[in-house]
Short mmCIF file of C-alpha atoms in Angstrom, two decimals:
data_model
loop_
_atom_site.label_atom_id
_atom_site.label_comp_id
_atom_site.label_asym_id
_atom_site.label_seq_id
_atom_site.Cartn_x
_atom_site.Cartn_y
_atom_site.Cartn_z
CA UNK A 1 1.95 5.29 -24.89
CA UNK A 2 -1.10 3.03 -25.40
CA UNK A 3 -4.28 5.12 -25.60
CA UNK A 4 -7.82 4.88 -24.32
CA UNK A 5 -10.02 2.09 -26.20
CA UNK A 6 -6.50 -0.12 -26.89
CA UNK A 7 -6.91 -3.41 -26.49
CA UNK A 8 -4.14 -4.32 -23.60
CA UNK A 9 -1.03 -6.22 -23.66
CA UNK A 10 -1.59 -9.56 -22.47
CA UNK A 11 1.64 -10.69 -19.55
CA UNK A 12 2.60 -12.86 -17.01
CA UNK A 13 5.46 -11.92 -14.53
CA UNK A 14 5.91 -13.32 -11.18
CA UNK A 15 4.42 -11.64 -7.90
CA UNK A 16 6.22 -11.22 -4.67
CA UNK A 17 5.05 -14.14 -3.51
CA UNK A 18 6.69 -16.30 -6.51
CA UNK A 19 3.19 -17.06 -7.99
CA UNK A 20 2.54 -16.34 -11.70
CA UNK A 21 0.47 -13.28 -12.07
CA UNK A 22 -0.97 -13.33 -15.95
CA UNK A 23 -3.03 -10.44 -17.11
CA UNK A 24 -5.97 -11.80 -18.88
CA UNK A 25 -6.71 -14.02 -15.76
CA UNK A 26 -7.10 -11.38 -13.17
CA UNK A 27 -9.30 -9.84 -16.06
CA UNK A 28 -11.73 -12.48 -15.38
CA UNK A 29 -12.09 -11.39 -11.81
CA UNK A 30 -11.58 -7.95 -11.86
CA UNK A 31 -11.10 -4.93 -13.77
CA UNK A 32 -7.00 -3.48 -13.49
CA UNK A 33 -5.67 -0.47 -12.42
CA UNK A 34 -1.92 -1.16 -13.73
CA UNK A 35 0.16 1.40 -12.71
CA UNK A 36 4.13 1.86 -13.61
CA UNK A 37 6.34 3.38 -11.90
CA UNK A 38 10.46 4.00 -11.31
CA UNK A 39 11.80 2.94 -8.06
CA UNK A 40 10.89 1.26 -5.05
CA UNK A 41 11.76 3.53 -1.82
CA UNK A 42 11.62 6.81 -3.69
CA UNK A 43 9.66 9.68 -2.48
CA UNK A 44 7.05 9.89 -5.44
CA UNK A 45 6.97 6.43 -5.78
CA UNK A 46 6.08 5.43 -2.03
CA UNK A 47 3.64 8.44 -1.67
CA UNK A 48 1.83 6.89 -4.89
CA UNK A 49 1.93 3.24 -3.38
CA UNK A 50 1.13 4.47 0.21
CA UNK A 51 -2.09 6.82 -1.74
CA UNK A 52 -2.39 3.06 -3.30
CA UNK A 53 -3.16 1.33 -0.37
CA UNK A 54 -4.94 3.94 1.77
CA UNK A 55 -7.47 3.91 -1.08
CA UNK A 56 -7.39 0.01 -1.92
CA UNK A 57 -10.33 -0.83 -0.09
CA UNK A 58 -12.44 2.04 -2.92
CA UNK A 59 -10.45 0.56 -5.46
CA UNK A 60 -11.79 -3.17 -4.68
CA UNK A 61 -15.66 -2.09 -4.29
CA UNK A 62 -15.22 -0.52 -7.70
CA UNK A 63 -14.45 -3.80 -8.82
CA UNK A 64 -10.87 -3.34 -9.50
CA UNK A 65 -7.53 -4.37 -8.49
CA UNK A 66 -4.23 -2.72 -8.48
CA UNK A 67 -1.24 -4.04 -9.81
CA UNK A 68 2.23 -2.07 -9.99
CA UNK A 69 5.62 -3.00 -12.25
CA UNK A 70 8.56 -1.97 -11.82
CA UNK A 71 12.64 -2.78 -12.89
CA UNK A 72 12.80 -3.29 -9.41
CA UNK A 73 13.97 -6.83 -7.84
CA UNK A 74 11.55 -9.05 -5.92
CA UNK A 75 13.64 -8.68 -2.88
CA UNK A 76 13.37 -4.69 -3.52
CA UNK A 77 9.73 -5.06 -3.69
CA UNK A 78 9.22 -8.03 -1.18
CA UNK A 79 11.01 -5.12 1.64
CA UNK A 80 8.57 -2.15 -0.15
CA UNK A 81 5.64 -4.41 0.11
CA UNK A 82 6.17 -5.29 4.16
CA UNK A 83 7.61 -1.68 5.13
CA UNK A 84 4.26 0.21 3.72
CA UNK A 85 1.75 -2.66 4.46
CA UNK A 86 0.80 -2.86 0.64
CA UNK A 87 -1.75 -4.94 -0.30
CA UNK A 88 -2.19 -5.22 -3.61
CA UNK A 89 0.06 -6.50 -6.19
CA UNK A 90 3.85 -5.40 -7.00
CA UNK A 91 5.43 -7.41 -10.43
CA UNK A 92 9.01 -7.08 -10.99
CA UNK A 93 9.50 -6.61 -15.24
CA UNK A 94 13.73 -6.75 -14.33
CA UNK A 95 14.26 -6.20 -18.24
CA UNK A 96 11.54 -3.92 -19.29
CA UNK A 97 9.46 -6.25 -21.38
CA UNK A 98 6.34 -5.41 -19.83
CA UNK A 99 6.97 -1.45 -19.88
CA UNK A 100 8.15 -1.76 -24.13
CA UNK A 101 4.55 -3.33 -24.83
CA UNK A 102 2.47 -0.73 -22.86
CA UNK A 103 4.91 1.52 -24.59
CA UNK A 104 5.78 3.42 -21.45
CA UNK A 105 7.82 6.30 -22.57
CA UNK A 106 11.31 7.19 -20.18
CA UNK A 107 11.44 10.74 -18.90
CA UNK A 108 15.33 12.56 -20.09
CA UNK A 109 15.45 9.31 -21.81
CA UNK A 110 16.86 7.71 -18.54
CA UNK A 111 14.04 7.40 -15.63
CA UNK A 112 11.51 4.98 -15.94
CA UNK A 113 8.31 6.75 -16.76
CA UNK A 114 5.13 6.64 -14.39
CA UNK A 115 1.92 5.57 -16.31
CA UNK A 116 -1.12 4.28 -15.25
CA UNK A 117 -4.03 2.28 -17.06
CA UNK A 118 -7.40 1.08 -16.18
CA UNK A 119 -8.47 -1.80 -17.45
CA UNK A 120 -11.52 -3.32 -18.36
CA UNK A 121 -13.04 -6.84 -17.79
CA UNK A 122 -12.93 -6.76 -21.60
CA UNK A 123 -8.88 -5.89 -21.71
CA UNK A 124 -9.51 -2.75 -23.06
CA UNK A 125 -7.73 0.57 -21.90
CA UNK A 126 -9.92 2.96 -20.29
CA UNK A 127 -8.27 5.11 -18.94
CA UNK A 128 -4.56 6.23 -19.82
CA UNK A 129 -2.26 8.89 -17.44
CA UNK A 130 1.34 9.88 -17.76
CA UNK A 131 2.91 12.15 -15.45
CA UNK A 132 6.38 11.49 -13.73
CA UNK A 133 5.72 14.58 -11.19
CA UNK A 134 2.62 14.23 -9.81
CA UNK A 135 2.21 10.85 -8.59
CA UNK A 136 -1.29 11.03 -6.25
CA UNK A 137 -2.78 12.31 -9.38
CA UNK A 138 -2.77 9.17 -11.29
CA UNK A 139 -4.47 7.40 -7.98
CA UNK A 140 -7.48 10.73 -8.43
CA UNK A 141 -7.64 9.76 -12.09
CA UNK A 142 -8.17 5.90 -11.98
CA UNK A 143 -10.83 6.22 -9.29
CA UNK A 144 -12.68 8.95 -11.07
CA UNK A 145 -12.29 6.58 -14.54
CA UNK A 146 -13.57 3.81 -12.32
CA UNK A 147 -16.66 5.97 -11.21
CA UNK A 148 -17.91 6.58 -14.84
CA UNK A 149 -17.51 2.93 -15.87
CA UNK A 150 -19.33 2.06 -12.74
CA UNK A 151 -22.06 4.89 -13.47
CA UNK A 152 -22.43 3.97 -16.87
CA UNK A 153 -23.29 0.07 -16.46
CA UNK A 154 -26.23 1.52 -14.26
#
């Protein structure tokens, strides 16, 4: 897993929309709170993309914007994205790419991990969480990572 004070993995992958979403250029506008995760339309999945978006409007005054991957299809995400009203970001990384260069490890060696990073403006990892099982934690962690950086430019 990458660490805090990594640079990050520059990408591009396509958004549910069909428009090519590329890393360093949301980095110009924002700082990123990339989060993987497993499956669209599982239970710790959607209660981590629903705790997402109830908290997207914090996320955005902090200066940040959220962006999840997945192996899932952009149909899959295209229905996740309408059913839960999400309004940030969903990528589809269909052959793992994406997931090998932020070195997301697999949990049994089968299930997609869930890892989130924060970002920087600069591309550099603040803030680094793994945890398969507790979901609405990594949503607590990159807010609280995003109040220090915000408290220490002050």
């Amino acid at each position: 897993m990458l660490q805090p004070g990594d640079k990050a993995p520059d990408f591009k992958l396509l958004t549910t929309t069909g428009e090519l979403f590329q890393l360093s250029d949301k980095l110009r506008e924002a700082a990123v709170v990339l989060y993987f995760y497993p499956k669209d339309e599982t239970r710790g999945c959607t209660a981590q993309a629903c705790s997402f978006r109830d908290q997207y409007e914090v996320f955005k005054e902090h200066g940040a914007e959220v962006v999840g991957i997945s192996s899932d299809s952009m149909a899959s995400h295209q229905e996740f994205t309408s059913k839960h009203q999400l309004p940030f970001i969903l990528l589809s990384d269909n052959e793992g790419q994406v997931r090998k260069k932020y070195k997301v490890p697999r949990t049994l060696g089968l299930i997609p991990g869930r890892v989130t990073y924060v970002i920087d403006q600069q591309g550099v990892i603040r803030y680094a969480f793994n945890s398969l099982m507790k979901p609405l934690e990594h949503v607590n962690g990159a807010l609280n990572c995003l109040n220090e950086l915000q408290n220490q430019q002050r």
